[in-house]
Coordinates of C-alpha atoms and ligand atoms in Angstrom, one line a residue:
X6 CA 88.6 98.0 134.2
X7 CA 89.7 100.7 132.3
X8 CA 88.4 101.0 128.8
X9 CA 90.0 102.6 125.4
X10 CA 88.6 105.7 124.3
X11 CA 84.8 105.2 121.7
X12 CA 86.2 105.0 118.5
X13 CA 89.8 103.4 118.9
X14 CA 90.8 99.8 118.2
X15 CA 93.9 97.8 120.2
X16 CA 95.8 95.7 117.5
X17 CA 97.0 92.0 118.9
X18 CA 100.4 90.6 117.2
X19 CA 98.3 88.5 114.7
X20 CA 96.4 91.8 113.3
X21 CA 99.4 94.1 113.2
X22 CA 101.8 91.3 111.4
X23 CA 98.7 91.4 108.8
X24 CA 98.5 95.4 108.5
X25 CA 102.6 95.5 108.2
X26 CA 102.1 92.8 104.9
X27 CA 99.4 94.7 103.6
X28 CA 100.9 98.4 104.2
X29 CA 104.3 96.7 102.7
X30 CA 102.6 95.7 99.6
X31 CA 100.9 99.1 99.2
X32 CA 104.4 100.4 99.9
X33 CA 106.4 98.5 97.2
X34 CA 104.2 99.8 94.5
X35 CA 104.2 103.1 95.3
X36 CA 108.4 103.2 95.3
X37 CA 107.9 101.4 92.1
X38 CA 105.7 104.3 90.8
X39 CA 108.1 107.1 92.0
X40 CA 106.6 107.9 95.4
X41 CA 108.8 108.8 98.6
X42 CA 107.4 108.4 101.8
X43 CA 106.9 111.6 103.9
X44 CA 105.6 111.7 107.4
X45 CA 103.5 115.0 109.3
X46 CA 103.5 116.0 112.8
X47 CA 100.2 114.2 114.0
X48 CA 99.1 117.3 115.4
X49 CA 98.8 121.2 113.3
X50 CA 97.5 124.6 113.9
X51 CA 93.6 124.5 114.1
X52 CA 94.2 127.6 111.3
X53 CA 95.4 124.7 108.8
X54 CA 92.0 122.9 108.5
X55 CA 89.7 125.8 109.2
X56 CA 91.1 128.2 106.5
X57 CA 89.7 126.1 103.7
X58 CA 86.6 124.8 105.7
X59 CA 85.3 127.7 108.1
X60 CA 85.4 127.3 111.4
X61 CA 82.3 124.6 110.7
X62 CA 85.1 121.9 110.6
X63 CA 86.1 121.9 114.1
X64 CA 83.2 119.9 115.3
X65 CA 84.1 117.2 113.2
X66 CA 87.5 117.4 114.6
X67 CA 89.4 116.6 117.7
X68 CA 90.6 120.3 118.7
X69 CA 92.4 121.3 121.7
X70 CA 94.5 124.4 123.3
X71 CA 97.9 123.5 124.4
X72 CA 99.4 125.2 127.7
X73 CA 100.5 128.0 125.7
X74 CA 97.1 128.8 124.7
X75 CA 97.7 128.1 121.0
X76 CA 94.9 126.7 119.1
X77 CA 95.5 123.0 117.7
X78 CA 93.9 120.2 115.6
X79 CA 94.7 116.2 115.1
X80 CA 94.9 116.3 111.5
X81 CA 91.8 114.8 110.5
X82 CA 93.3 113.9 106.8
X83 CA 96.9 113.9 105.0
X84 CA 96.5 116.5 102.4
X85 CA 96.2 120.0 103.9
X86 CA 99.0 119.1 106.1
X87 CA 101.6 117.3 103.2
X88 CA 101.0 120.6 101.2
X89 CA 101.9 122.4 104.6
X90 CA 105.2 120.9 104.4
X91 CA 105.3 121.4 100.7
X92 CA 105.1 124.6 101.0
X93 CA 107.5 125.1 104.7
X94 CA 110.0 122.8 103.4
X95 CA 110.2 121.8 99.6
X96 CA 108.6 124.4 97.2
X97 CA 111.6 124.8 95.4
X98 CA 112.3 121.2 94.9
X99 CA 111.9 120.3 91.0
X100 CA 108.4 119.1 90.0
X101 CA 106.2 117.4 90.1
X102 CA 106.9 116.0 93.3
X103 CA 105.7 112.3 94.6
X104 CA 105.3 111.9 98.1
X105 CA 103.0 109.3 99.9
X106 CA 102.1 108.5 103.5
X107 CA 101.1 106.5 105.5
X108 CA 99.2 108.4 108.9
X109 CA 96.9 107.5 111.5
X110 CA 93.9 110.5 111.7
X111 CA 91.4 111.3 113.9
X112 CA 87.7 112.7 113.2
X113 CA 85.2 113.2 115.6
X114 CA 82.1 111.0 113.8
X115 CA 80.1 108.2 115.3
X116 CA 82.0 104.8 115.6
X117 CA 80.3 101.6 113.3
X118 CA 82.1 99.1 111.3
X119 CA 84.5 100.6 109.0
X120 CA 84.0 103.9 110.6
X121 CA 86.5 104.8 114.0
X122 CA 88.0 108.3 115.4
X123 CA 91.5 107.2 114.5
X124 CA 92.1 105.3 111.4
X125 CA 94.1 105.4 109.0
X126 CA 94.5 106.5 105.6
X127 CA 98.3 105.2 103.2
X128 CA 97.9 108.5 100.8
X129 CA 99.5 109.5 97.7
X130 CA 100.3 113.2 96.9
X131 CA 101.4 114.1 93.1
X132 CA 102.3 118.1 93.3
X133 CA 103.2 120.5 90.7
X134 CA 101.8 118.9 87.7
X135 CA 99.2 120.2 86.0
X136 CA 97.9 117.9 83.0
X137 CA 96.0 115.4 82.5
X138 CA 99.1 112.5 82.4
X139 CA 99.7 113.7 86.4
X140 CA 95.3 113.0 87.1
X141 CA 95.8 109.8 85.0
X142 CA 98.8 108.7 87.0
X143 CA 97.0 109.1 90.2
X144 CA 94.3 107.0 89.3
X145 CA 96.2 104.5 88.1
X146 CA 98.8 104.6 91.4
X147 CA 95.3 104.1 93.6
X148 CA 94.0 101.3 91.6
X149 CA 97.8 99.7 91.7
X150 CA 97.7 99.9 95.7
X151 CA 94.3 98.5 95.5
X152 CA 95.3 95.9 93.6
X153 CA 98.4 94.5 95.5
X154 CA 96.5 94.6 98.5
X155 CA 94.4 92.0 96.5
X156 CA 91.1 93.8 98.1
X157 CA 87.8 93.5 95.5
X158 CA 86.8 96.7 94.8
X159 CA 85.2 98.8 91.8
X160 CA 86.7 102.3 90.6
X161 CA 84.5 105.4 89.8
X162 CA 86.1 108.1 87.9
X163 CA 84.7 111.8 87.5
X164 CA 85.1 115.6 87.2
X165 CA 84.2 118.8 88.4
X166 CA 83.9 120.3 85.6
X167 CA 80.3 119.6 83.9
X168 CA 79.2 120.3 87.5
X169 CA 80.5 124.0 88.4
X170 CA 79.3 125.0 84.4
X171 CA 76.1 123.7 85.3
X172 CA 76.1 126.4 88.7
X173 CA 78.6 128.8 87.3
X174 CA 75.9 131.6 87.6
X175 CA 75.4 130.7 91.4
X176 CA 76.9 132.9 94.3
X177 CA 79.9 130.9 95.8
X178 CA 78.0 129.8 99.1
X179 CA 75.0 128.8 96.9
X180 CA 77.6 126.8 94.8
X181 CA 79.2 125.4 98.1
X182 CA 75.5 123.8 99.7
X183 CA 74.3 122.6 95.8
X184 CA 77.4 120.0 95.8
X185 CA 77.0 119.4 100.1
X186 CA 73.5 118.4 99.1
X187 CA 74.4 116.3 95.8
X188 CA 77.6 115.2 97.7
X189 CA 75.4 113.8 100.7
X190 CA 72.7 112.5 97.9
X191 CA 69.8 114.4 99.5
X192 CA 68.3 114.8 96.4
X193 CA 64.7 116.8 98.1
X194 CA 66.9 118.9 100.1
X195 CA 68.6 120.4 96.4
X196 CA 65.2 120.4 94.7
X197 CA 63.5 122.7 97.2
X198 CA 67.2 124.4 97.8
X199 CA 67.2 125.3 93.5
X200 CA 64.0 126.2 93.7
X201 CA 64.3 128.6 96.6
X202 CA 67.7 130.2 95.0
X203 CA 65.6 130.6 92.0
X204 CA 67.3 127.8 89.8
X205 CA 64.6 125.1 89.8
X206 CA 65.9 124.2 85.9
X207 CA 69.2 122.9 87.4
X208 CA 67.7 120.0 89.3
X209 CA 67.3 118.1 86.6
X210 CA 70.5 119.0 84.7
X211 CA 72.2 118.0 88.5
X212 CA 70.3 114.8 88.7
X213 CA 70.8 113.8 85.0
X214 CA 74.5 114.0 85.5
X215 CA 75.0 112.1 87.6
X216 CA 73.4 109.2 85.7
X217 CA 75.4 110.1 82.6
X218 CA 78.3 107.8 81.7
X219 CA 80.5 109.5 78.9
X220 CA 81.4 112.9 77.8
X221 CA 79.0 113.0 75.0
X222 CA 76.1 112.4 77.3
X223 CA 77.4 115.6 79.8
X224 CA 77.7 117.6 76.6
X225 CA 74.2 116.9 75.5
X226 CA 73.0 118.1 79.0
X227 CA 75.5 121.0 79.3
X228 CA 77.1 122.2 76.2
X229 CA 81.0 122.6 76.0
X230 CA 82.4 122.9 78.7
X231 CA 85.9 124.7 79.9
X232 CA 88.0 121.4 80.8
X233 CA 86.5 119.1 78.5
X234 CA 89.4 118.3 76.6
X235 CA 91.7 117.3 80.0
X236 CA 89.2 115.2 81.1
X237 CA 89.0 113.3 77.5
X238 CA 92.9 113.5 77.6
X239 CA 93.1 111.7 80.7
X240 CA 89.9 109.2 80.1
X241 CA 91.9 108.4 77.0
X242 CA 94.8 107.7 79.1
X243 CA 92.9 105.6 81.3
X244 CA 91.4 103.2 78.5
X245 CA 94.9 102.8 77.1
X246 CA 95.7 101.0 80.4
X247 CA 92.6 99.6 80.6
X248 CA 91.5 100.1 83.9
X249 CA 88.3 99.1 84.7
X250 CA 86.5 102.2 86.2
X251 CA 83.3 103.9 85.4
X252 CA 82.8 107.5 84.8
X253 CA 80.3 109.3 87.4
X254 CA 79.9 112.6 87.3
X255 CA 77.7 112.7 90.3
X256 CA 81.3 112.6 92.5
X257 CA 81.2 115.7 94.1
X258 CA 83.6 114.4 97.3
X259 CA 83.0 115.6 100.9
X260 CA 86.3 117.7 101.5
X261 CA 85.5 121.0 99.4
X262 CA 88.6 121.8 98.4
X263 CA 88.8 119.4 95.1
X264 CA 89.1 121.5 91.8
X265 CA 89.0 119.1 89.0
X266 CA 89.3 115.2 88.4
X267 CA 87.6 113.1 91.1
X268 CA 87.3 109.7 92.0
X269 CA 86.0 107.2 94.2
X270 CA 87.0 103.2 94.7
X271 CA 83.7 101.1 96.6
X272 CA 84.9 98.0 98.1
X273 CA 83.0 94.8 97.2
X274 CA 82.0 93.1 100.2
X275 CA 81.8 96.3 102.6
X276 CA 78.5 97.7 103.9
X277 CA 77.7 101.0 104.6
X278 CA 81.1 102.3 104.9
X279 CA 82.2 100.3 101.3
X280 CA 84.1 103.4 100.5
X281 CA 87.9 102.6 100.4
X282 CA 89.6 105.4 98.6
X283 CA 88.4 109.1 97.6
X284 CA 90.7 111.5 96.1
X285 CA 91.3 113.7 92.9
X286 CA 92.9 116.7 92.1
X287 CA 92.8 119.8 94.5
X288 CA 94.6 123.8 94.5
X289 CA 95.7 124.3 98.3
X290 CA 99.6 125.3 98.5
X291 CA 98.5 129.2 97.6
X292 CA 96.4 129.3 101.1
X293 CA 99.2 128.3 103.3
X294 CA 101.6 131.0 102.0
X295 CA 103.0 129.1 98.9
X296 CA 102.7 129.8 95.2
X297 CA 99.2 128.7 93.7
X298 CA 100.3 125.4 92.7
X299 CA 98.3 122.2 91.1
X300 CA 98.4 119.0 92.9
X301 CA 96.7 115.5 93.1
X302 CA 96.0 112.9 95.4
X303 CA 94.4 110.6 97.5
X304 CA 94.0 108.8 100.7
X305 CA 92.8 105.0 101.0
X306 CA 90.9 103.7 104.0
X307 CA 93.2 101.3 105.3
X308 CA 91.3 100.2 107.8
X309 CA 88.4 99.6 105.5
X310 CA 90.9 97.6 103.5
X311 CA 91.7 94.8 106.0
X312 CA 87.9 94.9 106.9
X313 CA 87.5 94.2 103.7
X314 CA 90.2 91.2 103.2
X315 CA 89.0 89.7 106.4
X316 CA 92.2 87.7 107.7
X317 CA 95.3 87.8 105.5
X318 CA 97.6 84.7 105.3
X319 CA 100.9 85.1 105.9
X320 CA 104.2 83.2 105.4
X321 CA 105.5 82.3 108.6
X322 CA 109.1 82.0 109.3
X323 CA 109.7 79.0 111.9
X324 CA 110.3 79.6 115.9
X325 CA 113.1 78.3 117.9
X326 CA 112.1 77.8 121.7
X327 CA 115.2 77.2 123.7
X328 CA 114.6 75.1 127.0
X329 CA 117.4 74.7 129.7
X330 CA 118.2 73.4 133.2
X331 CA 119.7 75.5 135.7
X332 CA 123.3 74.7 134.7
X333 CA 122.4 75.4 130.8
X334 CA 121.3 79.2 130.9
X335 CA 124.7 81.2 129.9
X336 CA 124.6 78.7 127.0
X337 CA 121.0 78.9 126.4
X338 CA 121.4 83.1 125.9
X339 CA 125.1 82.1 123.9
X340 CA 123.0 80.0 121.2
X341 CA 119.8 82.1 121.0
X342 CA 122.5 85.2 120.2
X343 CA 124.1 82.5 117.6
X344 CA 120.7 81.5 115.7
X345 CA 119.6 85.2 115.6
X346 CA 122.9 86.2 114.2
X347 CA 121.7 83.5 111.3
X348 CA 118.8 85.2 110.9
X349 CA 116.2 82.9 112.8
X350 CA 113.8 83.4 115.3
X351 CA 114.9 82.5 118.7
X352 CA 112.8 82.6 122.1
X353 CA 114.4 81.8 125.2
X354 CA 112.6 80.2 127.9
X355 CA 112.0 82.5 130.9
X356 CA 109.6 81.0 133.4
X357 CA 112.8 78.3 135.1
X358 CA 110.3 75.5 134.7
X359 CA 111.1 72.0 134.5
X360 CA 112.0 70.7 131.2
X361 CA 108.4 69.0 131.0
X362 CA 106.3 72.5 131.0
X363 CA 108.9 74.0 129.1
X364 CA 108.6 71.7 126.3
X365 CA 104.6 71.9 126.4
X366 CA 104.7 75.8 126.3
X367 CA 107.5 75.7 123.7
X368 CA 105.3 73.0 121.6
X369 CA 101.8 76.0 121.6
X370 CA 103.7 78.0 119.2
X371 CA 107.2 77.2 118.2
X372 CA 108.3 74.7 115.6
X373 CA 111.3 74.1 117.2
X374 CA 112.7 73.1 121.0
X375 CA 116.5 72.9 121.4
X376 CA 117.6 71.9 124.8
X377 CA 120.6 72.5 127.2
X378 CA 120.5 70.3 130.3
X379 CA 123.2 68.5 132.2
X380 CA 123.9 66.0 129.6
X381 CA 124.4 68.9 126.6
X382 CA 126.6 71.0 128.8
X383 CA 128.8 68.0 129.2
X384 CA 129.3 66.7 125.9
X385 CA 129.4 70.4 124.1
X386 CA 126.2 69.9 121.9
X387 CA 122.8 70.9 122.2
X388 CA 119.4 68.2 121.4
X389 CA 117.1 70.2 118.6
X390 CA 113.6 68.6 118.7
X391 CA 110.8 69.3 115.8
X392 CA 107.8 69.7 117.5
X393 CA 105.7 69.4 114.4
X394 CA 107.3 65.6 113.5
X395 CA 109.0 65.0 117.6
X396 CA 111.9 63.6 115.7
X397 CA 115.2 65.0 118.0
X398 CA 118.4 64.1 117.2
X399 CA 121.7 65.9 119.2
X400 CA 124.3 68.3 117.1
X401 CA 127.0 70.6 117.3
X402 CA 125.4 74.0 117.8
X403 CA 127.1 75.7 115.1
X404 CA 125.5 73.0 112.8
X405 CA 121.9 74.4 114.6
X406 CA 121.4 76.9 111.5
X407 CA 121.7 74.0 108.9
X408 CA 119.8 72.0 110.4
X409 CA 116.7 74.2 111.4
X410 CA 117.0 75.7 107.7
Ligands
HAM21 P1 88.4 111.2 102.4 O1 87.5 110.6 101.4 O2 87.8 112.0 103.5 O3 89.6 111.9 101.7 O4 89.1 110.0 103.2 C1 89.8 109.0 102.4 C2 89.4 107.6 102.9 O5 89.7 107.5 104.3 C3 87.9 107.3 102.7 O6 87.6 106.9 101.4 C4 87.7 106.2 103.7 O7 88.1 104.9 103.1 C5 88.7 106.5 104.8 N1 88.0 107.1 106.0 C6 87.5 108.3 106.1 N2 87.0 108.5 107.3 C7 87.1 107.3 108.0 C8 86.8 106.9 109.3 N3 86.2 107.6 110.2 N4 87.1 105.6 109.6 C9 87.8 104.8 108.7 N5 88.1 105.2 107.5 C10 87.8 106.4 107.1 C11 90.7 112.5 102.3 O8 90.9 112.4 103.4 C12 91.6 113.2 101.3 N6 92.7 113.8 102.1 C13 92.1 112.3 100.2 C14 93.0 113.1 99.3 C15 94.3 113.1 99.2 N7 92.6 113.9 98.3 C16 93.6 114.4 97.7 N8 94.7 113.9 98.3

């Protein structure tokens, strides 16, 4: 038997009926907020990914040369490619622009629970805003998606900015494998790394920041620092709504291209991979031929999400099953085309069974049986049986709809 590729998932009915509720909730709020749905081609130039990340990226990516020998990528994320478009198709739209997604990507990592090659990620992109208001609305769009989804989760908010002061002496590489390290928490890997780049002092600094939980505390390990007053603007903005976060200015986020506000949402009840939505505020539009623009965003696992909510319940609308005889199937298709018309969901019976088996298969998962046999074609009307109660009765089958409704 033929098996799907490691690291993909086959959704049955049940499971995709759940996603669509969730993915509908997630996508009412963000209209409400502003944000218009966009969608990428699921496949870019390799050029896209690697021109922020080195070439290093392409062995955490799915990469492939087409027959025309170009060199291409499955986007691994949303971002690079949404300020792609930005840039091919909307830069002189007025700003800020809101666009979100929702995209299936595809990373090369080792499969566990919460973790597959192709998942996917419903992502918010605020672009061309360049304040404090724009990082604060971001946050508070995330936590809003978060929220409708009804998934448990806690919000940790931080910035950039006491971080590079701390290494804004370092050489740009050095700069670049300090926040891998802190990033990835290997906390004796940046100890011996400081000490060899001859910087031991900034361990601790590193270390204590990230276990510092307001401004004042980053101030009393780093002095004033350029940015400081955005990121109070937009904590203040934050409190005003009262969103329940906590600042962490450890958050140094895996993608490198983030330039300012970060954050981070942990899901309750996850394990290992607990992390539902990373994001914050990035500079890419310049690198892919546009003007050096500020944007914002982020992505939220939404796979991790309905991992998280377990089984979602759902209103059901009822089923119609429509059993005939021979003689009755014209009619049976004539009514099923009437009750959809109403709105309600019809199945017709395809197997010619007799009546008997019908009625058993009909009574697995419909709510409903209406039958057409010799005795309904004769008399005009149709028998509509609850299956829940067994309680039948015979009508006219324009006065079906009523009496299903
Ligand atoms: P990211 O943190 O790499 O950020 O991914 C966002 C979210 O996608 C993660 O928090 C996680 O929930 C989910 N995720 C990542 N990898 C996997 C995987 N292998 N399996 C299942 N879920 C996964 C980004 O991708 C940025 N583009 C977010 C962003 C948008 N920043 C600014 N704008």
């Amino acid at each position: 038997m033929l098996q799907k590729p490691r690291g993909t998932r086959d959704f049955l009915p049940e499971e995709m009926e759940q996603r669509r509720e969730i993915e509908m909730r997630m996508r009412r709020v963000a209209t409400l907020f502003g944000y218009h749905e966009i969608l990428t081609p699921t496949f870019e130039n390799q050029e896209l990914y690697t021109i922020k990340s080195g070439e290093g990226i392409i062995g955490e990516m799915y990469t492939f040369e087409d027959k025309g020998g170009r060199k291409l990528a499955l986007r691994p994320e949303g971002t690079a490619a949404v300020l792609r478009m930005y840039v091919n198709e909307a830069k002189v739209l007025p700003k800020p622009i809101r666009w979100c997604y929702l995209l299936d990507c595809f990373r090369y990592e080792r499969p566990q629970k919460g973790r597959y090659r192709q998942f996917w990620q419903f992502g918010a992109e605020l672009i061309g805003a360049d304040t404090a208001a724009a990082d604060a609305e971001i946050i508070l769009l995330a936590d809003g998606l978060l929220r409708a989804a009804e998934v448990k989760f806690s919000l940790q908010v931080g910035h950039l900015a006491p971080m590079k002061h701390i290494l804004s002496d370092l050489a740009e590489d050095d700069k670049k494998k300090v926040m891998a390290l802190l990033d990835k928490r290997s906390f004796e890997e940046l100890e011996s790394y400081l000490n060899n780049t001859g910087k031991p002092e900034f361990y601790d600094k590193l270390t204590a920041l990230t276990e510092c939980r307001s401004i004042d505390e980053a101030k009393a390990i780093c002095g004033e620092f350029p940015g400081m007053e955005r990121m109070e603007e937009m904590l203040g903005i934050l409190d005003s709504q009262e969103l329940e976060y906590t600042l962490n200015l450890g958050i140094v986020r895996g993608l490198d291209y983030y330039t300012g506000m970060v954050f981070e949402g942990f899901a309750e009840n996850l394990g290992a991979e607990n992390q539902v939505i990373g994001g914050g505020s990035y500079r890419l539009a310049h690198l892919f031929g546009g003007e050096d623009t500020s944007s914002c965003g982020f992505g939220i696992g939404f796979d991790r999400v309905m991992v998280s909510l377990g089984s979602v319940e759902l209103e059901k609308s009822p089923l119609i099953s429509i059993l005939y005889t021979p003689e009755g199937q014209k009619r049976a298709f004539e009514i099923a085309s009437l009750l959809r018309k109403e709105g309600l969901l019809t199945e017709i019976n395809l197997l010619y069974r007799g009546i008997g088996a019908q009625m058993k298969h009909a009574a697995k998962n419909a709510q409903f049986a209406v039958l057409i046999g010799k005795n309904e074609i004769e008399s005009g009307k149709v028998t509509l049986k609850n299956l829940a109660t067994g309680e039948q009765k015979e009508c006219a089958p324009e006065d079906l709809p009523g009496k299903v409704k």
